[in-house]
Short mmCIF file of C-alpha atoms in Angstrom, two decimals:
data_model
loop_
_atom_site.label_atom_id
_atom_site.label_comp_id
_atom_site.label_asym_id
_atom_site.label_seq_id
_atom_site.Cartn_x
_atom_site.Cartn_y
_atom_site.Cartn_z
CA MET C 1 15.93 19.47 22.42
CA SER C 2 17.94 20.45 19.18
CA LEU C 3 19.04 17.42 17.60
CA PRO C 4 20.12 16.61 14.48
CA SER C 5 18.17 14.85 11.72
CA GLN C 6 18.85 12.55 8.85
CA SER C 7 17.77 12.73 5.61
CA THR C 8 18.35 10.81 2.00
CA VAL C 9 16.28 11.04 -0.64
CA LEU C 10 15.07 7.84 -3.78
CA SER C 11 14.57 9.38 -7.54
CA LYS C 12 13.91 6.84 -8.85
CA ARG C 13 11.50 3.48 -7.66
CA PRO C 14 13.46 0.24 -9.13
CA TRP C 15 11.39 0.13 -12.10
CA ASN C 16 10.86 -4.07 -11.31
CA VAL C 17 8.60 -3.16 -8.70
CA VAL C 18 5.29 -2.82 -9.34
CA PRO C 19 2.55 0.04 -6.30
CA SER C 20 -0.15 -1.84 -4.72
CA VAL C 21 -2.97 -1.04 -2.79
CA PRO C 22 -3.11 -1.72 1.43
CA PHE C 23 -5.27 -4.35 2.08
CA GLY C 24 -5.94 -5.97 6.00
CA ILE C 25 -3.59 -4.04 7.24
CA SER C 26 -2.80 -4.93 10.59
CA SER C 27 -2.79 -1.29 13.14
CA VAL C 28 -0.01 0.32 13.80
CA ARG C 29 0.32 -0.20 17.24
CA PRO C 30 3.23 -3.28 17.76
CA ARG C 31 0.73 -4.97 20.55
CA SER C 32 -1.68 -6.39 17.75
CA PRO C 33 -0.82 -8.80 16.42
CA SER C 34 2.05 -8.77 18.76
CA TRP C 35 5.45 -8.84 17.07
CA ALA C 36 6.22 -5.18 18.69
CA HIS C 37 9.21 -7.33 19.61
CA LEU C 38 10.73 -8.18 16.21
CA ALA C 39 14.15 -9.42 17.75
CA GLU C 40 12.92 -10.79 20.49
CA GLU C 41 11.51 -13.86 18.86
CA ASP C 42 14.64 -15.28 18.39
CA ASP C 43 16.73 -16.90 21.22
CA GLU C 44 20.06 -15.72 19.95
CA VAL C 45 19.53 -12.61 20.18
CA ARG C 46 20.54 -10.52 23.31
CA SER C 47 21.35 -7.26 23.93
CA MET C 48 23.57 -4.10 22.12
CA SER C 49 25.64 -1.54 21.76
CA THR C 50 26.75 1.44 19.62
CA SER C 51 27.52 0.70 15.51
CA SER C 52 29.74 3.08 14.66
CA VAL C 53 28.98 4.87 11.50
CA GLU C 54 30.76 7.85 10.79
CA THR C 55 28.46 10.65 9.46
CA SER C 56 29.29 14.61 7.65
CA SER C 57 29.33 16.82 10.28
CA ALA C 58 27.87 18.85 7.34
CA VAL C 59 24.72 16.31 6.67
CA SER C 60 24.47 16.27 10.93
CA GLY C 61 24.75 20.05 12.23
CA GLY C 62 26.30 18.63 15.07
CA THR C 63 29.83 19.20 16.28
CA SER C 64 32.52 17.13 16.77
CA GLY C 65 31.55 16.03 20.94
CA SER C 66 28.17 14.56 20.67
CA LYS C 67 26.67 11.50 19.87
CA GLN C 68 25.34 11.38 16.20
CA LEU C 69 21.75 9.02 14.81
CA ALA C 70 22.88 6.57 12.47
CA PRO C 71 22.49 7.25 8.63
CA PRO C 72 19.39 6.21 6.92
CA TYR C 73 20.26 4.49 3.29
CA SER C 74 16.99 4.97 1.12
CA THR C 75 17.98 3.93 -2.66
CA PRO C 76 18.24 0.09 -3.79
CA ILE C 77 21.90 0.37 -4.26
CA GLU C 78 23.12 2.23 -1.07
CA ALA C 79 21.27 0.15 1.15
CA SER C 80 22.56 -3.33 -1.00
CA VAL C 81 26.42 -2.14 -0.85
CA ALA C 82 25.71 -1.21 3.25
CA TYR C 83 24.25 -4.71 3.64
CA GLU C 84 27.40 -6.44 2.68
CA ALA C 85 29.53 -4.20 3.97
CA GLY C 86 27.63 -5.35 7.06
CA LEU C 87 26.31 -2.17 8.10
CA LEU C 88 22.70 -3.29 7.93
CA LYS C 89 22.53 -5.80 9.80
CA SER C 90 22.54 -6.96 13.79
CA ASP C 91 25.99 -6.88 15.30
CA TYR C 92 25.61 -9.12 18.06
CA ASN C 93 29.66 -8.12 19.69
CA VAL C 94 28.94 -4.78 20.05
CA SER C 95 29.26 -4.22 24.01
CA GLY C 96 26.17 -5.12 25.48
CA SER C 97 26.01 -2.46 28.67
CA ASN C 98 23.91 -0.23 26.97
CA PRO C 99 19.81 -0.68 27.52
CA SER C 100 17.26 -0.94 25.40
CA MET C 101 15.63 2.10 23.10
CA ARG C 102 12.28 2.79 21.05
CA LEU C 103 12.70 3.45 17.23
CA ALA C 104 9.18 4.57 15.71
CA PHE C 105 8.60 3.98 11.95
CA ARG C 106 5.86 6.66 10.16
CA TYR C 107 5.25 5.64 6.04
CA ILE C 108 3.42 9.41 5.44
CA VAL C 109 2.32 9.10 1.84
CA ASP C 110 -0.06 11.85 -0.11
CA ASP C 111 -2.65 12.39 -2.09
CA LEU C 112 -1.54 9.45 -4.72
CA HIS C 113 -3.82 7.12 -6.20
CA ASP C 114 -1.59 4.18 -5.76
CA VAL C 115 0.37 3.79 -2.54
CA CYS C 116 3.48 1.42 -2.20
CA ARG C 117 3.19 -1.07 0.03
CA LEU C 118 5.92 -0.98 2.31
CA PHE C 119 7.76 -3.90 4.62
CA LEU C 120 9.07 -4.49 7.67
CA CYS C 121 12.27 -7.02 8.47
CA TRP C 122 14.25 -7.19 11.71
CA VAL C 123 17.92 -8.68 9.34
CA ASN C 124 19.89 -11.68 12.19
CA GLN C 125 24.07 -11.37 12.31
CA ASP C 126 24.04 -14.29 9.23
CA GLY C 127 22.08 -11.61 7.61
CA ILE C 128 19.00 -13.34 7.37
CA PRO C 129 15.06 -11.41 7.72
CA PHE C 130 12.97 -12.30 8.83
CA HIS C 131 8.90 -10.98 9.61
CA PHE C 132 7.85 -9.54 6.33
CA ARG C 133 5.40 -6.96 8.50
CA PRO C 134 3.22 -4.51 6.36
CA ILE C 135 4.29 -0.34 7.56
CA LYS C 136 0.66 1.06 7.08
CA PRO C 137 1.02 4.73 6.23
CA VAL C 138 -1.00 7.82 7.34
CA LEU C 139 -1.43 10.85 5.27
CA GLU C 140 -0.73 14.19 6.54
CA ALA C 141 -3.32 16.08 8.10
CA GLY C 142 -5.36 18.65 5.09
CA GLU C 143 -4.51 15.97 2.19
CA GLN C 144 -6.85 13.78 0.64
CA GLY C 145 -6.33 10.39 0.67
CA ASN C 146 -7.50 8.83 -2.66
CA LEU C 147 -6.62 5.05 -1.84
CA ARG C 148 -8.98 2.34 -4.41
CA GLY C 149 -9.72 0.52 -2.85
CA SER C 150 -8.87 0.05 1.10
CA ARG C 151 -9.61 1.86 3.46
CA GLN C 152 -8.51 4.87 3.86
CA PRO C 153 -4.96 5.52 6.19
CA GLU C 154 -4.83 7.64 9.28
CA LYS C 155 -4.15 10.79 9.64
CA LEU C 156 -1.08 13.35 10.88
CA ASP C 157 -2.42 16.76 12.90
CA SER C 158 0.37 18.85 13.92
CA THR C 159 -0.08 17.53 17.21
CA ASP C 160 1.47 14.20 15.75
CA LYS C 161 4.26 15.61 13.91
CA MET C 162 5.71 16.77 16.99
CA MET C 163 6.03 13.33 19.34
CA VAL C 164 4.55 9.62 18.48
CA THR C 165 2.10 9.31 19.09
CA GLU C 166 -0.26 5.08 18.33
CA LYS C 167 -0.39 6.26 14.44
CA ASP C 168 2.95 4.97 14.98
CA HIS C 169 4.42 1.48 14.39
CA ILE C 170 7.11 1.06 17.33
CA GLU C 171 9.83 -1.38 17.99
CA THR C 172 11.38 -2.27 20.99
CA THR C 173 14.72 -3.31 20.69
CA PHE C 174 19.48 -2.30 21.22
CA PRO C 175 21.76 -0.48 19.38
CA GLY C 176 23.31 -2.41 16.62
CA HIS C 177 20.28 -3.78 15.13
CA ALA C 178 19.16 -3.67 11.94
CA PHE C 179 15.77 -3.28 10.45
CA VAL C 180 15.27 -2.70 6.26
CA PHE C 181 12.25 -1.49 4.17
CA CYS C 182 11.33 -3.65 1.58
CA ARG C 183 8.53 -4.08 -1.79
CA LYS C 184 7.19 -6.44 -3.37
CA ILE C 185 8.66 -7.52 -6.60
CA GLU C 186 5.73 -8.55 -9.77
CA ASP C 187 6.89 -11.83 -11.94
CA PHE C 188 10.15 -12.51 -10.15
CA ASP C 189 11.59 -15.64 -11.77
CA PHE C 190 12.17 -17.70 -9.13
CA GLY C 191 13.62 -20.07 -11.81
CA GLN C 192 16.87 -18.93 -11.26
CA VAL C 193 16.97 -19.91 -7.59
CA LYS C 194 19.27 -22.93 -7.63
CA LYS C 195 18.43 -24.03 -4.36
CA TRP C 196 16.12 -23.42 -1.32
CA LYS C 197 16.89 -23.91 1.98
CA SER C 198 15.31 -27.34 3.71
CA ASP C 199 15.06 -24.81 7.29
CA GLY C 200 12.80 -22.31 4.97
CA LYS C 201 15.11 -19.48 6.01
CA PRO C 202 14.95 -16.65 3.45
CA ILE C 203 17.75 -16.77 0.33
CA VAL C 204 19.76 -13.81 -0.09
CA LEU C 205 19.62 -12.91 -4.00
CA THR C 206 22.57 -10.05 -4.92
CA GLU C 207 21.24 -9.32 -8.97
CA GLY C 208 22.33 -5.85 -10.85
CA GLY C 209 23.34 -4.28 -7.73
CA MET C 210 20.34 -4.53 -5.24
CA THR C 211 19.66 -7.11 -2.64
CA ILE C 212 16.88 -9.14 -3.19
CA PHE C 213 14.82 -11.03 -0.30
CA VAL C 214 13.36 -14.47 -1.12
CA ARG C 215 11.22 -16.49 0.73
CA GLU C 216 8.43 -19.44 0.83
CA LYS C 217 5.03 -17.53 1.65
CA LYS C 218 3.37 -18.57 5.61
CA SER C 219 0.42 -20.37 5.46
CA LEU C 220 -2.31 -20.92 8.48
CA ALA C 221 -1.48 -25.22 8.23
CA SER C 222 -0.75 -26.21 11.34
CA LYS C 223 2.97 -28.07 11.79
CA SER C 224 2.61 -31.30 11.37
CA SER C 225 1.96 -30.31 8.47
CA LYS C 226 5.35 -29.36 7.03
CA LYS C 227 6.07 -31.90 4.42
CA ASP C 228 3.22 -31.11 2.49
CA GLU C 229 3.55 -26.87 2.90
CA ALA C 230 7.16 -28.20 2.22
CA VAL C 231 5.97 -30.10 -1.42
CA LYS C 232 3.11 -27.76 -2.34
CA ALA C 233 6.78 -24.16 -1.07
CA GLU C 234 7.95 -26.33 -5.10
CA ARG C 235 5.27 -23.86 -7.05
CA GLU C 236 6.29 -21.15 -7.07
CA GLY C 237 2.78 -19.82 -6.24
CA ASP C 238 4.06 -20.14 -2.53
CA ARG C 239 6.88 -18.17 -3.48
CA GLU C 240 7.62 -14.41 -3.04
CA ALA C 241 10.51 -11.51 -3.73
CA TYR C 242 11.18 -8.81 -1.86
CA LEU C 243 13.97 -5.43 -2.61
CA VAL C 244 15.81 -4.13 0.11
CA ILE C 245 14.44 -0.35 -0.60
CA GLY C 246 16.44 1.34 2.07
CA GLY C 247 17.57 0.17 6.30
CA PHE C 248 18.43 1.40 9.97
CA ARG C 249 20.81 0.73 12.19
CA PRO C 250 20.36 2.53 15.01
CA ASN C 251 22.91 3.53 17.58
CA VAL C 252 23.49 4.65 20.87
CA MET C 253 20.66 6.62 22.24
CA PRO C 254 22.26 10.13 21.79
CA GLU C 255 21.49 12.51 25.04
CA GLU C 256 21.49 16.30 25.33
CA GLY C 257 24.70 17.45 27.06
CA THR C 258 23.63 18.58 30.64
CA SER C 259 26.66 21.50 32.41
CA ASP C 260 28.49 19.18 35.71
CA SER C 261 28.14 23.11 37.85
CA GLU C 262 24.30 22.77 38.01
CA GLU C 263 22.42 20.62 41.35
CA GLY C 264 18.93 19.58 40.50
CA THR C 265 16.49 19.34 42.84
CA SER C 266 14.56 15.89 43.45
CA ASP C 267 11.89 16.72 41.64
CA SER C 268 14.19 18.01 38.48
CA GLU C 269 15.71 15.06 38.42
CA ASP C 270 13.14 12.09 38.25
CA GLU C 271 11.34 14.85 35.28
CA ASP C 272 14.43 14.08 33.52
CA PHE C 273 14.74 10.77 33.93
CA ASP C 274 11.20 10.66 32.14
CA GLU C 275 12.18 12.23 29.38
CA ARG C 276 15.32 9.81 29.20
CA GLU C 277 12.79 7.11 29.04
CA LEU C 278 10.36 8.61 26.60
CA LEU C 279 12.94 9.76 23.71
CA VAL C 280 12.31 7.24 20.58
CA GLN C 281 14.51 7.89 17.30
CA LEU C 282 11.50 7.60 14.42
CA ILE C 283 12.07 6.73 11.14
CA THR C 284 10.19 8.76 8.45
CA LEU C 285 9.45 7.43 4.88
CA THR C 286 7.44 10.15 2.58
CA LEU C 287 5.94 9.62 -0.85
CA CYS C 288 7.32 12.71 -1.98
CA LYS C 289 4.37 14.42 -4.50
CA ASP C 290 6.06 17.20 -5.60
CA GLN C 291 10.08 15.35 -5.93
CA LEU C 292 7.48 12.74 -8.59
CA SER C 293 6.59 15.20 -11.09
CA LYS C 294 10.29 16.80 -10.96
CA SER C 295 12.88 13.59 -11.21
CA SER C 296 9.72 12.36 -13.75
CA GLU C 297 11.35 14.93 -16.59
CA LYS C 298 14.61 12.71 -16.78
CA ASP C 299 14.05 10.96 -19.22
CA GLY C 300 16.34 7.73 -19.17
CA GLU C 301 18.39 8.30 -16.23
CA ASP C 302 19.64 6.50 -13.81
CA ILE C 303 18.93 6.28 -10.00
CA GLY C 304 19.95 9.54 -9.23
CA CYS C 305 21.82 7.84 -4.92
CA GLU C 306 24.76 9.93 -5.12
CA ASP C 307 23.82 13.27 -3.62
CA CYS C 308 21.85 10.63 -0.68
CA ALA C 309 24.83 8.76 -0.27
CA LEU C 310 27.16 11.65 0.21
CA PRO C 311 27.61 11.03 4.19
CA ILE C 312 28.46 7.60 3.88
CA PRO C 313 31.90 7.68 3.23
CA PHE C 314 32.46 4.55 0.81
CA LEU C 315 28.89 4.88 -0.64
CA ARG C 316 30.33 8.06 -3.00
CA ASN C 317 30.12 8.16 -6.27
CA VAL C 318 28.26 5.21 -6.46
CA ARG C 319 26.27 4.22 -9.54
CA PRO C 320 23.53 2.24 -9.78
CA LYS C 321 23.12 -0.93 -12.18
CA HIS C 322 20.64 -1.11 -15.68
CA THR C 323 18.48 -3.95 -14.54
CA ASN C 324 19.04 -7.86 -15.35
CA ALA C 325 16.56 -9.70 -17.65
CA PHE C 326 14.76 -11.37 -15.24
CA VAL C 327 13.18 -7.77 -14.17
CA SER C 328 9.51 -7.02 -15.49
CA THR C 329 11.03 -3.15 -16.39
CA GLY C 330 7.63 -2.60 -18.48
CA ASP C 331 7.23 1.12 -19.15
CA LEU C 332 10.97 3.29 -18.00
CA LEU C 333 9.67 6.83 -17.36
CA ASP C 334 6.97 5.51 -15.42
CA ILE C 335 9.17 6.08 -12.07
CA GLY C 336 6.95 6.03 -9.75
CA PRO C 337 6.55 8.19 -6.15
CA VAL C 338 9.91 9.74 -4.41
CA LEU C 339 10.74 7.69 -1.11
CA LYS C 340 12.27 10.03 1.40
CA VAL C 341 13.62 8.95 4.55
CA ASP C 342 14.88 11.23 7.35
CA VAL C 343 15.92 10.05 10.76
CA CYS C 344 15.26 11.53 13.86
CA LEU C 345 15.78 12.46 17.72
CA THR C 346 11.78 12.92 19.92
CA GLN C 347 9.56 12.04 22.36
CA LEU C 348 6.51 9.33 22.87
CA ASP C 349 3.37 11.41 24.05
CA PRO C 350 4.07 11.41 27.43
CA THR C 351 0.28 10.12 27.80
CA PRO C 352 0.42 7.65 30.40
CA LEU C 353 -1.41 3.89 30.37
CA ASP C 354 -4.69 3.92 31.84
CA THR C 355 -5.17 0.82 34.27
CA SER C 356 -8.08 2.04 35.77
CA ASN C 357 -10.31 -0.42 34.69
CA LYS C 358 -8.19 -3.42 35.72
CA ILE C 359 -9.96 -6.19 37.79
CA TYR C 360 -8.92 -6.38 41.22
CA GLU C 361 -10.19 -9.37 43.78
CA GLU C 362 -10.21 -8.65 47.84
CA VAL C 363 -9.02 -11.21 49.80
CA VAL C 364 -6.49 -11.77 52.78
CA LEU C 365 -3.12 -13.72 52.86
CA GLY C 366 -1.28 -14.32 55.89
CA GLY C 367 -3.14 -11.99 57.68
CA TRP C 368 -2.64 -8.69 55.11
CA PRO C 369 -5.03 -7.11 53.05
CA CYS C 370 -3.93 -7.54 49.51
CA ARG C 371 -5.87 -6.93 45.98
CA VAL C 372 -5.39 -9.81 43.85
CA GLU C 373 -6.37 -9.94 40.00
CA PRO C 374 -8.50 -12.84 38.47
CA GLY C 375 -6.13 -15.47 37.34
CA CYS C 376 -3.05 -15.04 39.00
CA PHE C 377 -3.35 -18.64 41.22
CA PRO C 378 -4.74 -20.93 38.78
CA SER C 379 -7.62 -23.43 39.92
CA ASP C 380 -6.29 -26.48 39.23
CA LEU C 381 -4.47 -27.82 42.83
CA ASP C 382 -0.87 -27.90 43.25
CA ASP C 383 -0.93 -30.24 46.23
CA PRO C 384 -4.23 -32.97 46.50
CA VAL C 385 -3.37 -34.10 50.35
CA THR C 386 -4.25 -30.40 51.59
CA GLY C 387 -5.64 -28.89 48.34
CA VAL C 388 -3.43 -25.04 48.29
CA ASN C 389 -2.25 -24.22 45.17
CA SER C 390 2.21 -24.24 46.35
CA LEU C 391 1.57 -20.52 44.25
CA ARG C 392 -1.05 -18.66 47.03
CA LYS C 393 0.48 -20.84 49.64
CA ARG C 394 4.34 -19.03 49.14
CA PHE C 395 3.00 -15.73 48.74
CA GLU C 396 0.58 -16.16 52.16
CA ASP C 397 3.83 -17.52 54.25
CA ASP C 398 6.56 -14.48 53.11
CA LEU C 399 4.12 -12.65 53.54
CA ARG C 400 2.69 -13.77 57.43
CA GLU C 401 7.40 -13.43 57.84
CA ALA C 402 7.74 -9.26 56.89
CA CYS C 403 3.91 -9.35 59.50
CA ALA C 404 6.17 -11.14 62.42
CA ALA C 405 9.04 -9.22 61.61
CA LEU C 406 6.78 -5.43 62.09
CA PRO C 407 6.36 -3.54 65.63
CA PRO C 408 2.78 -3.92 66.43
CA HIS C 409 1.51 -0.43 65.92
CA ALA C 410 3.79 -0.11 62.29
CA ARG C 411 1.98 -3.74 60.93
CA GLU C 412 -1.21 -2.64 62.30
CA LYS C 413 -1.14 1.00 60.89
CA LEU C 414 -0.08 -0.38 57.40
CA GLN C 415 -2.89 -3.32 57.16
CA GLN C 416 -5.45 -0.81 57.27
CA SER C 417 -3.65 1.16 54.75
CA THR C 418 -1.54 -0.55 52.04
CA PRO C 419 -3.20 -3.48 50.29
CA VAL C 420 -0.48 -5.77 48.61
CA TRP C 421 -1.30 -5.52 44.35
CA ILE C 422 -0.47 -9.16 43.08
CA ASN C 423 -0.62 -8.96 39.28
CA LYS C 424 -0.56 -11.37 36.75
CA SER C 425 -0.12 -9.07 33.86
CA GLN C 426 1.50 -5.49 34.43
CA SER C 427 2.55 -2.53 31.91
CA TYR C 428 2.96 0.82 32.26
CA GLY C 429 4.65 3.44 31.21
CA PRO C 430 3.23 5.65 28.03
CA LYS C 431 0.45 4.46 26.35
CA VAL C 432 1.81 4.32 22.98
CA ALA C 433 4.46 1.67 24.11
CA PRO C 434 4.39 0.53 27.68
CA VAL C 435 6.24 -1.11 29.66
CA ARG C 436 5.81 -5.24 30.62
CA ASN C 437 6.61 -6.11 33.50
CA GLN C 438 7.72 -10.08 34.19
CA ASP C 439 8.33 -9.49 37.65
CA GLY C 440 7.70 -7.29 40.87
CA CYS C 441 7.56 -3.92 39.68
CA PHE C 442 8.20 -0.89 42.70
CA HIS C 443 7.51 2.26 42.82
CA PRO C 444 8.86 5.57 44.35
CA GLY C 445 5.53 7.31 44.43
CA ALA C 446 2.24 8.92 44.24
CA GLU C 447 3.54 11.36 41.41
CA TRP C 448 5.57 8.33 39.86
CA LEU C 449 2.13 6.88 39.34
CA VAL C 450 0.48 9.57 37.72
CA ARG C 451 2.75 9.88 35.49
CA ASN C 452 3.13 6.10 34.73
CA GLY C 453 -0.21 4.99 34.93
#
């Protein structure tokens, strides 16, 4: 598989962002804590299809007839213009005929003693950001970390670079869903916010040609104390501001072309299907130490984003503005680390989810042997007269009718060899991003089980 990648570079860090050491960052796997499906937490989100952002053939290296990966945005100015143009807002009007897809986010750092803490947001169609989750950094193999007062990031070996693993953050989403990368702003002047929203949603500001999200700090207080929290939020210490430094809105997942004259066997078709199921768009955020020393020599220059904006026609010749008064500029020569954003098509680690440790109880329902995961049938009785759980009774009735429809000799053999498995939770597929099924699941055979766990 040889598909193009997109790459842009941030030559100077915004002056108003102070690097911080990551602390208490959650596991890189999106299942712990459970927030993987960002957009699924919002009821209005529906399935999406492709967003159309034309890319330069000189950058993509692809042919005009092939599907292209969407370009990333990786400077504050570029991301702000894209946000205002609607390219970093989710598009619900795109056709819903496309299936869900996977994105993976990888934040690579080297041996810098300070690491900028990055946050990932999902942005809805109205441009409102949600979640503000920290992206866990990883070290490339061979690098020696020097993160003061923090837990050492995990290291990437050569195998990890070839595919998406548990070290990466994986999102299940749809084409057209928008994600942005943010840095927290220190010493932000909250007095310039004229009016706060009563619904608690973040406020979007545009200052100095850059987009800033301001929100109330999350509290562990119960919902009953919303009034108290609203009063407390009046203090500046209960608010926080984030600078948008980049983002990405994926197109429909590209597919490898195949010849119409080729006819594969059923086995090869199954393998091709599994390969497509493992496809993922990987967004790599890299702190580049080598670029840092080069860009430091350009004293007093603006952030140079002309080269990285070339793939996007309307962003060409964009020049950033100097920071406004509320920004804590400090030493303008201390430009900090350089951020590089790459997007490529790769695969998930195919290692299947191991479900061998699941516990099942052997029971007979409707005359058929079953393996039931504990908790499938609640202990409290739905029917106080007969004392039978209604869900269990439905399973028994359905299996009894199925038994009656089978020839006696077939029923006897199947009852000896084929129990029915009933799960309270059903997960299968690659270990790094398993599919969590909420309904019935049919598998086509033993080979499928080997590949999917």
